[in-house]
Tab-separated table of C-alpha atoms in Angstrom:
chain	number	residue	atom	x	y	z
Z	999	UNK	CA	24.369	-6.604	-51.294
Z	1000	UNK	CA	22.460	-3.860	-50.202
Z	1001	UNK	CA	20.474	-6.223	-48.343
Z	1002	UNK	CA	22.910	-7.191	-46.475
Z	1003	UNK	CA	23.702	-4.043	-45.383
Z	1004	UNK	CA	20.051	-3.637	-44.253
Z	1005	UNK	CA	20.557	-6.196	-41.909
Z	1006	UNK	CA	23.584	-4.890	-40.733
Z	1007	UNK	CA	22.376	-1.317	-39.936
Z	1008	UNK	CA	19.226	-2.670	-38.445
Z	1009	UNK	CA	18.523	-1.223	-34.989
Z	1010	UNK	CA	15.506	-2.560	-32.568
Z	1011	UNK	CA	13.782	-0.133	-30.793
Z	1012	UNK	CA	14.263	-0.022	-26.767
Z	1013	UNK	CA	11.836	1.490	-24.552
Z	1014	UNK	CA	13.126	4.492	-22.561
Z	1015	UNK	CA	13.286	4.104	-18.782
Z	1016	UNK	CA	10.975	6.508	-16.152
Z	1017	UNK	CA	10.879	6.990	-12.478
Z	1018	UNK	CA	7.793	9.002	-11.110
Z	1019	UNK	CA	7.682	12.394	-9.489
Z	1020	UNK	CA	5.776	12.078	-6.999
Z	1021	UNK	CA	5.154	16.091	-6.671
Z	1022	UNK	CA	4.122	16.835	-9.963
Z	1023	UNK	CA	2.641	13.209	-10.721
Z	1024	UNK	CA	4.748	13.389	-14.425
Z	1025	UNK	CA	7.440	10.812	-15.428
Z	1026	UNK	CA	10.820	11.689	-15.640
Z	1027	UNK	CA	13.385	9.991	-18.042
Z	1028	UNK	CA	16.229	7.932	-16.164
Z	1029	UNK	CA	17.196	6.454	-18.986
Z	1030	UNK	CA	16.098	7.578	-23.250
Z	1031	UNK	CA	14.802	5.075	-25.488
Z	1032	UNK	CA	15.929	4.359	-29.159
Z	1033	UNK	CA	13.856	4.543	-32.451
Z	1034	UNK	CA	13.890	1.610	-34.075
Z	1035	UNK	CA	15.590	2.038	-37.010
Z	1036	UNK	CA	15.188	0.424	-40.778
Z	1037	UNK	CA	17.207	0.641	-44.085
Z	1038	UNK	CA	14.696	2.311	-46.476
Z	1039	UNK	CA	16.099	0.133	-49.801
Z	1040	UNK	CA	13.946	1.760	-52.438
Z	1041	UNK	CA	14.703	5.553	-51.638
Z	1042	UNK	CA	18.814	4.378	-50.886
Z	1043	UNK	CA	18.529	2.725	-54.234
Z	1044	UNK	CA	17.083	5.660	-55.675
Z	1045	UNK	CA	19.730	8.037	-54.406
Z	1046	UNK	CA	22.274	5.416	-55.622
Z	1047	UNK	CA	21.135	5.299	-59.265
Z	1048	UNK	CA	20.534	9.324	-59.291
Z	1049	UNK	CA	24.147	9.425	-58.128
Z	1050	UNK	CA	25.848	6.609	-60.042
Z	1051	UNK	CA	27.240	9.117	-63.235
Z	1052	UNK	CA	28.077	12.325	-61.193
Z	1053	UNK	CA	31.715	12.177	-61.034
Z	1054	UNK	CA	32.294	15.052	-59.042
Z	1055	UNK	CA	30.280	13.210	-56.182
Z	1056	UNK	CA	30.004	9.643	-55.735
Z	1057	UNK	CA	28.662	9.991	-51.671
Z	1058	UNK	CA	24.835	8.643	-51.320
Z	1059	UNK	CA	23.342	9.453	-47.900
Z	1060	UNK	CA	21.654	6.175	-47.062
Z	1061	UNK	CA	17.853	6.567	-46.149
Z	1062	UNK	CA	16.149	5.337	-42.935
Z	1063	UNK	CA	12.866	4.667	-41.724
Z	1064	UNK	CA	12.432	5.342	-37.812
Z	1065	UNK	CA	9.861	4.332	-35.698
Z	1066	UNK	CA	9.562	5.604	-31.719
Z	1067	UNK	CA	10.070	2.620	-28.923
Z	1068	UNK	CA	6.906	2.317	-27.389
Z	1069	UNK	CA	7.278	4.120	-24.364
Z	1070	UNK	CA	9.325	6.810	-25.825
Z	1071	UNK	CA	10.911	9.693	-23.838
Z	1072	UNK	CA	7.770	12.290	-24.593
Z	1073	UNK	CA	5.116	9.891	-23.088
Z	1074	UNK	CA	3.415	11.350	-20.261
Z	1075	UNK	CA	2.223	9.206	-17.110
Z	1076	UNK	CA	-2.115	10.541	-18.100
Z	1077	UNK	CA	-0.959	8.713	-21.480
Z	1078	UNK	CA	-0.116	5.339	-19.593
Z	1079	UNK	CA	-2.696	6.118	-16.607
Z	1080	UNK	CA	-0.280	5.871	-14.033
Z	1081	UNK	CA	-1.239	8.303	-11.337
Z	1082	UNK	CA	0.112	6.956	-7.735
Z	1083	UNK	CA	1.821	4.275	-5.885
Z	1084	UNK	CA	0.063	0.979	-5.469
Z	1085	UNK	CA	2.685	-1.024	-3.597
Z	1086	UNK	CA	6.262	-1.072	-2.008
Z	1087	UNK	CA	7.757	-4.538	-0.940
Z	1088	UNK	CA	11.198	-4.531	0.889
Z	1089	UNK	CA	13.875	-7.000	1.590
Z	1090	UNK	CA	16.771	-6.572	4.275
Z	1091	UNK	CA	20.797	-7.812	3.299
Z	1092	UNK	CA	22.408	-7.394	6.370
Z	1093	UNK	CA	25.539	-9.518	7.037
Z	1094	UNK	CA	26.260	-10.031	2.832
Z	1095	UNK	CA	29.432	-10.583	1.274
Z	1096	UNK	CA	31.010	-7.738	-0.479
Z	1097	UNK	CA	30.521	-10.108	-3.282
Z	1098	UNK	CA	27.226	-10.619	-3.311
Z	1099	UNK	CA	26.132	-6.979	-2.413
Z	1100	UNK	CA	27.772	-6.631	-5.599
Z	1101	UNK	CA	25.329	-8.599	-7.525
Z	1102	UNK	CA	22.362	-7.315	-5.821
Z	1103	UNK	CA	23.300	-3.779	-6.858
Z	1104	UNK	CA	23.564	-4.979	-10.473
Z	1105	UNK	CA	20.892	-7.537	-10.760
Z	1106	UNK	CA	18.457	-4.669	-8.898
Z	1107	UNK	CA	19.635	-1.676	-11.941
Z	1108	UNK	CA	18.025	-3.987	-14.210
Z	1109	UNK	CA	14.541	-3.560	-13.182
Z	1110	UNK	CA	14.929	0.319	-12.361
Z	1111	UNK	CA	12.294	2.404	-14.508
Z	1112	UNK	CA	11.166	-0.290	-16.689
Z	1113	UNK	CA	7.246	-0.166	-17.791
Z	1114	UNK	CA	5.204	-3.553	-17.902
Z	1115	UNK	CA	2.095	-2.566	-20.405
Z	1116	UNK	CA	-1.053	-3.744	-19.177
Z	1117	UNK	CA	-2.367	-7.069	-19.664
Z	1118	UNK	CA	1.230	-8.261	-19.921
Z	1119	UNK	CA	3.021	-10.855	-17.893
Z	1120	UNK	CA	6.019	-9.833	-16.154
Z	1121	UNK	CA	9.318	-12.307	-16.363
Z	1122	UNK	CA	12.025	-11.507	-13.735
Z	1123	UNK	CA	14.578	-13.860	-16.026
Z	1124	UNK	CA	13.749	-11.723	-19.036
Z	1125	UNK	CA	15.051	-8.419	-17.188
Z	1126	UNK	CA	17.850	-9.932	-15.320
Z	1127	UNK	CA	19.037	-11.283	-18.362
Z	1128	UNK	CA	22.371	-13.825	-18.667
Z	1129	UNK	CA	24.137	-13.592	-15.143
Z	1130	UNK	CA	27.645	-14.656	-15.946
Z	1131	UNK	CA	30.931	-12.960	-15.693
Z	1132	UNK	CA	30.724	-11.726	-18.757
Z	1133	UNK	CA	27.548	-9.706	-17.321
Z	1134	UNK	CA	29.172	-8.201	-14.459
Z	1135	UNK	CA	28.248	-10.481	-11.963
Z	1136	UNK	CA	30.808	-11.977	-9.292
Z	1137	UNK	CA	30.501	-15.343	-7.599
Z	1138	UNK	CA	28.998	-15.694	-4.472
Z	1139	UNK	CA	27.100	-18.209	-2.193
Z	1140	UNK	CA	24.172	-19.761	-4.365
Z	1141	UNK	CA	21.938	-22.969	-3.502
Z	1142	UNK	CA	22.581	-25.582	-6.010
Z	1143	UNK	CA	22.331	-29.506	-6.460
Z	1144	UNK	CA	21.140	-29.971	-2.901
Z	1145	UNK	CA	23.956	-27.871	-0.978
Z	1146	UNK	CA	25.127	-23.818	-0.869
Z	1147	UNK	CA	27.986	-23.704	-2.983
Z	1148	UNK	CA	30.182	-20.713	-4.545
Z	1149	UNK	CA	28.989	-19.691	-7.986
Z	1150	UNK	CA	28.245	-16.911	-10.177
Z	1151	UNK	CA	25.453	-14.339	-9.093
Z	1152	UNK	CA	24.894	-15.080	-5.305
Z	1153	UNK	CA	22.468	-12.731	-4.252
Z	1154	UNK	CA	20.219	-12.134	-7.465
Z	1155	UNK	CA	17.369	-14.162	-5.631
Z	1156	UNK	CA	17.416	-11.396	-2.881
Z	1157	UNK	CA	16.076	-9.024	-5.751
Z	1158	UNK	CA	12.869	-12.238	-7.088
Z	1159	UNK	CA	12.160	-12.021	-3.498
Z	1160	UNK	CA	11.916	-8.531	-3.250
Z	1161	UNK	CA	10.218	-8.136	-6.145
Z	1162	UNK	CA	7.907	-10.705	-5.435
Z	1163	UNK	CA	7.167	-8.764	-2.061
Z	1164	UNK	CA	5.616	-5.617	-4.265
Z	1165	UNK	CA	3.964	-8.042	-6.844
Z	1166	UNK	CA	1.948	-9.621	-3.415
Z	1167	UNK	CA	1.270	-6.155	-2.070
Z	1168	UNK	CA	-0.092	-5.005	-5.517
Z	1169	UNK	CA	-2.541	-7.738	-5.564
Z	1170	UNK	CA	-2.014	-8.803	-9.092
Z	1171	UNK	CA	-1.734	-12.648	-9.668
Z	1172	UNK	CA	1.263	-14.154	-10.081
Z	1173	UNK	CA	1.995	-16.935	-12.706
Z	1174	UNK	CA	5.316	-18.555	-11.487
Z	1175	UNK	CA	7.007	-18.164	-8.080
Z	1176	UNK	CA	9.027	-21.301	-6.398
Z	1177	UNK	CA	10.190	-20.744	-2.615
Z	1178	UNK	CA	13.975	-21.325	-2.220
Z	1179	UNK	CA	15.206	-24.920	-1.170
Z	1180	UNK	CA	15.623	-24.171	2.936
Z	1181	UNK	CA	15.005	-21.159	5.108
Z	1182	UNK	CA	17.330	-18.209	4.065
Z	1183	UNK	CA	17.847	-15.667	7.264
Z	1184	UNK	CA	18.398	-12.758	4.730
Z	1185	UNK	CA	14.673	-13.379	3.737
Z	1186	UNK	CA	13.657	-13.718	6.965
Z	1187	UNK	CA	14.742	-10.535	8.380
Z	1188	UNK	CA	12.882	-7.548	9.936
Z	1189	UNK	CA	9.271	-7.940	9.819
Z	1190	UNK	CA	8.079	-10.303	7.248
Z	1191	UNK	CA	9.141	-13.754	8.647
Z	1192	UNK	CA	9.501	-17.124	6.306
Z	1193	UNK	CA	6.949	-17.851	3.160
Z	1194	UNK	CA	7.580	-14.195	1.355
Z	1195	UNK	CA	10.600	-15.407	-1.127
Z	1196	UNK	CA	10.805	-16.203	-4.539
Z	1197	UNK	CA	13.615	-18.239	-5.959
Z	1198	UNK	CA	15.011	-17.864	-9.932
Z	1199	UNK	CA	17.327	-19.875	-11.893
Z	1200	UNK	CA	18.273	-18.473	-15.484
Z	1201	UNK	CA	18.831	-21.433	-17.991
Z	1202	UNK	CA	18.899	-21.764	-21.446
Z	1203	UNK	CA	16.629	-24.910	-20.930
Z	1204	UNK	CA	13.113	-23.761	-20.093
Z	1205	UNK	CA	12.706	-27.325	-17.849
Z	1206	UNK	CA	15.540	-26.132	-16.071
Z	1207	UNK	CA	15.340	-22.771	-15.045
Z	1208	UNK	CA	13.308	-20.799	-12.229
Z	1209	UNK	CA	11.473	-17.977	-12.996
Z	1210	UNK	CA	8.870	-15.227	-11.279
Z	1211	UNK	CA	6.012	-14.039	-13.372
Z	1212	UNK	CA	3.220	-11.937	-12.716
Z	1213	UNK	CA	0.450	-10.290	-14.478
Z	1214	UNK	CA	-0.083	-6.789	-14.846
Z	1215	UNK	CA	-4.175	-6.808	-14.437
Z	1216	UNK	CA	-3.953	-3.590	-13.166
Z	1217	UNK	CA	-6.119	-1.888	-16.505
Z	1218	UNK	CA	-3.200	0.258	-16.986
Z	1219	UNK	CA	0.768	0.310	-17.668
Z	1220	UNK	CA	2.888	-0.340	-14.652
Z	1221	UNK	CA	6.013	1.240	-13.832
Z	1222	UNK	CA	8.791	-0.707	-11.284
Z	1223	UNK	CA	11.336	1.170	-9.381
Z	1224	UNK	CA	13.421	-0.345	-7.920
Z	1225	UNK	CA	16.088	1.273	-5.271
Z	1226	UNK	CA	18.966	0.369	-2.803
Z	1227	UNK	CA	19.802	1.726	0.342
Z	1228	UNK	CA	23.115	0.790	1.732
Z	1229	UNK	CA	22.701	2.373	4.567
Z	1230	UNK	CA	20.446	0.293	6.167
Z	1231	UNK	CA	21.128	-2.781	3.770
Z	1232	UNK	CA	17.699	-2.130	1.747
Z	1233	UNK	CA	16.107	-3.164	-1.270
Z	1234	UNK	CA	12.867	-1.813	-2.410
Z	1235	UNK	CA	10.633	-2.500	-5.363
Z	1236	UNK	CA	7.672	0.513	-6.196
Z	1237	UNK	CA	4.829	-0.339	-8.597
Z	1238	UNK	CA	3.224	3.055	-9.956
Z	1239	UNK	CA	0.360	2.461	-11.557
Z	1240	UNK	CA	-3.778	3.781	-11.836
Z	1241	UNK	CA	-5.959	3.387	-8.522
Z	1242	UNK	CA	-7.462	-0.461	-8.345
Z	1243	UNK	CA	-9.344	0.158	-5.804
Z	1244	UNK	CA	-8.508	-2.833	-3.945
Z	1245	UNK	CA	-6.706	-3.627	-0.278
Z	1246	UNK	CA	-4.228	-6.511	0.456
Z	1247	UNK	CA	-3.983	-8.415	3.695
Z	1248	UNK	CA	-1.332	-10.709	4.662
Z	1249	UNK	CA	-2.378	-12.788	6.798
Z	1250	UNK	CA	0.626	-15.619	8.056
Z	1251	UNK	CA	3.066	-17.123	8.374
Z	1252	UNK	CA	1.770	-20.206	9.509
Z	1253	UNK	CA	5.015	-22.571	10.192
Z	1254	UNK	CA	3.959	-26.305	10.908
Z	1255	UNK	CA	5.706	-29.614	10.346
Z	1256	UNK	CA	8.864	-28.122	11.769
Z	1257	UNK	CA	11.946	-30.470	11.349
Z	1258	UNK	CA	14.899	-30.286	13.205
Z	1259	UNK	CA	18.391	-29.341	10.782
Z	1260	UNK	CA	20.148	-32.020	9.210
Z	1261	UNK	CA	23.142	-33.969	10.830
Z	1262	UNK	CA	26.251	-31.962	10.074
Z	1263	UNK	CA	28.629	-33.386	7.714
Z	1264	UNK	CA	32.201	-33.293	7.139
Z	1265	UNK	CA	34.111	-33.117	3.635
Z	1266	UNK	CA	38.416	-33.323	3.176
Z	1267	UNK	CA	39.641	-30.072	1.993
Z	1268	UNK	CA	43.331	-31.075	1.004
Z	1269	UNK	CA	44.475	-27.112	1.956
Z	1270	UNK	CA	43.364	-27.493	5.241
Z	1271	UNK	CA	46.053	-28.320	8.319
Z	1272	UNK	CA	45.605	-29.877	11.274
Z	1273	UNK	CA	43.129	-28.509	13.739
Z	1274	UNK	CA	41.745	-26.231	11.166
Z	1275	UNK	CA	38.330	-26.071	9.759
Z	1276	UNK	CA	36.162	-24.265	7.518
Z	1277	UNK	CA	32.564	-23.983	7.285
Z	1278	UNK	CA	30.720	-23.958	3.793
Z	1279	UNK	CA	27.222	-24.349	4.841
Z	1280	UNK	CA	24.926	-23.294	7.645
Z	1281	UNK	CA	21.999	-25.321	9.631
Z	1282	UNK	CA	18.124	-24.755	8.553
Z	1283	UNK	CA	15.616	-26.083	10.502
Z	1284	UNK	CA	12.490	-28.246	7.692
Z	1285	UNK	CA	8.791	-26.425	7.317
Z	1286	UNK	CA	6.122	-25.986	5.976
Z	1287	UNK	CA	5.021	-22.573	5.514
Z	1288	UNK	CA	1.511	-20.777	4.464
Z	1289	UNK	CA	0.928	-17.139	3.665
Z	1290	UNK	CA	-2.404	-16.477	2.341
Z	1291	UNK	CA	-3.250	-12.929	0.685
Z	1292	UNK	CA	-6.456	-11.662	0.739
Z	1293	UNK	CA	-8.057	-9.292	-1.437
Z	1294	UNK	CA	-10.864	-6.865	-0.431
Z	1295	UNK	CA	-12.429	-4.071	-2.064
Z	1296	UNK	CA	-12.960	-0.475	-0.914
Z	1297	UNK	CA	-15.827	-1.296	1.157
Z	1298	UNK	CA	-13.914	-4.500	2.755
Z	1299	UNK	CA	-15.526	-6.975	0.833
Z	1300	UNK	CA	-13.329	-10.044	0.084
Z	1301	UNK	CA	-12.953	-10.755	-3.786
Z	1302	UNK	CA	-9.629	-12.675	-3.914
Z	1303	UNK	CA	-7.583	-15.188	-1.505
Z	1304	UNK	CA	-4.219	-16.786	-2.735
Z	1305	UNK	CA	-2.626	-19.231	-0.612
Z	1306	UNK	CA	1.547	-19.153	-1.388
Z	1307	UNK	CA	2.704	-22.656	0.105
Z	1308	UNK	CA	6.676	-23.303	0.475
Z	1309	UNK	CA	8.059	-26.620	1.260
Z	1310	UNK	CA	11.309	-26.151	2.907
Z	1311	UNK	CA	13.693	-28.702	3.479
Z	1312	UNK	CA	16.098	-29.224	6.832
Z	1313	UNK	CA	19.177	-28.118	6.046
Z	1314	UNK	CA	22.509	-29.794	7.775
Z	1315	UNK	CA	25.811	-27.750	8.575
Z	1316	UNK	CA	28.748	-28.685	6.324
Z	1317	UNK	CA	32.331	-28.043	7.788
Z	1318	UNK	CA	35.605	-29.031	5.528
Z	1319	UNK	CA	38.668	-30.420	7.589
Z	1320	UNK	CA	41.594	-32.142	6.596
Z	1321	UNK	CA	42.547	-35.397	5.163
Z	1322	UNK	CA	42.515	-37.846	7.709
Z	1323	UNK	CA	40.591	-35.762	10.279
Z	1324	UNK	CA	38.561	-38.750	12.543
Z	1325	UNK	CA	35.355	-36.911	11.519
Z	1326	UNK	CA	35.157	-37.858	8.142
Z	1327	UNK	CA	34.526	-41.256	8.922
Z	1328	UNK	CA	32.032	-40.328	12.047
Z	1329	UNK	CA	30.512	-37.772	10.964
């Protein structure tokens, strides 16, 4: 029917994809966005039945109505008010897994040059999308069911926590954010110290899964970029967005309640020999840890303090040895 075919030559419209120059203060299209695109059924009827007893041509163009994504390739930064960069936040991989650098390089394209409208809340899950083979992604070291174990997408979180990093520095409040189960040193390193990271877990079942959300109360559309530098084993997030007038202080960590790892443990791993051993998990001292933002206005006013709490547990080492090692049964 030809309504079938409607629904078969629908096409959804997809926002184009920016970054900001910041010499000319103008966006520039990384990526073009797509008109949606609807079956006009009257007018392809029309030509249909105005075609139906010419012999000598039985081809009917079919008829379409388009309508421009949203943030289609002409708009112009004045349009969406963004006029300058509000906030960077930064996270350091050094000492990754080929494996999992892989996954931070894909999971970190998907954010690159996206717009969040104002008013709207931001979803790191909704960007990311399905991480599974079938996605590109590659397994690697993840936290799960109370242990690090191999699975798909090791390495995504590194992008929610850096992420999360610009969201704090922005100032605008956040609506979801859950601290990873123990201290991980790749959060930890160069400058920012425990507290700053922001765990996600994609799952069909909205119980299940871990997300990070933020609104964009920022009166104006925001625009991520997000970038990594190999060299140096860098991730950066950039908000652009309009001036709002405000100043963010970190002030923390404050690390109390400090708990000393967990007793290492021992597992058989049948392909193991004699005298060898392999390590599948690493030590983590328990905390508690407190960063507090604070948000002042131009003239240093306070107007704003969030308090981001993580509960981290102690973590024990995990080595696998052979059947029949003594240190099964000691350990």
């Amino acid at each position: 029917s030809i309504q079938a075919l409607a629904d078969g030559l629908y096409q959804p419209a997809r926002d184009g994809r920016f970054q900001f120059n910041d010499e000319t203060g103008q966006l520039e299209v990384t990526q073009s966005s797509v008109s949606e695109r609807v079956l006009d059924v009257a007018a392809t009827l029309s030509r249909m039945e105005s075609q139906v007893f010419d012999a000598g041509n039985r081809v009917v163009p079919i008829s379409f109505d388009t309508t421009p994504a949203r943030y289609h390739d002409a708009i112009t930064a004045a349009e969406l008010g963004i006029t300058r960069l509000i906030a960077t936040g930064d996270s350091f991989y050094v000492g990754s897994s080929q494996a999992r650098i892989a996954n931070i390089l894909l999971a970190t394209s998907r954010f690159d040059g996206i717009i969040v409208p104002p008013g709207a809340e931001f979803s790191f899950n909704q960007y990311v999308g399905d991480i599974s083979p079938e996605a590109g992604y590659v397994s690697s070291r993840i936290i799960y069911g109370g242990r690090t174990i191999n699975g798909v997408g090791g390495g995504v979180c590194q992008v929610s926590t850096t992420v999360f990093r610009a969201a704090f520095y922005a100032g605008v409040p956040m609506t979801e954010r859950a601290a990873h189960a123990y201290r991980v040193s790749y959060y930890e390193q160069r400058g920012e110290g425990p507290g700053l990271d922001a765990a996600i877990y994609v799952d069909p079942d909205p119980a299940q899964a871990l997300d990070f959300r933020f609104i964009n109360d920022t009166g104006a559309a925001l625009l991520i970029e997000a970038s990594v530098f190999p060299a140096t084993s860098q991730i950066q997030f950039r908000f652009y967005g309009a001036e709002t007038e405000r100043q963010v202080v970190k002030d923390g960590p404050i690390i109390r309640d400090v708990v000393p790892p967990a007793a290492t443990r021992y597992e058989a791993n049948a392909e193991l020999t004699p005298g060898q051993q392999l390590q599948v998990d690493i030590a983590a001292e328990g905390a508690y840890v407190e960063v507090t933002r604070i948000i002042l206005d131009t003239n240093g006013n306070e107007i704003d303090r969030d308090i981001f709490a993580s509960q981290y547990q102690p973590w024990g080492a995990i080595f696998q040895v052979p059947p029949g090692d003594a240190r099964l049964t000691t350990g």
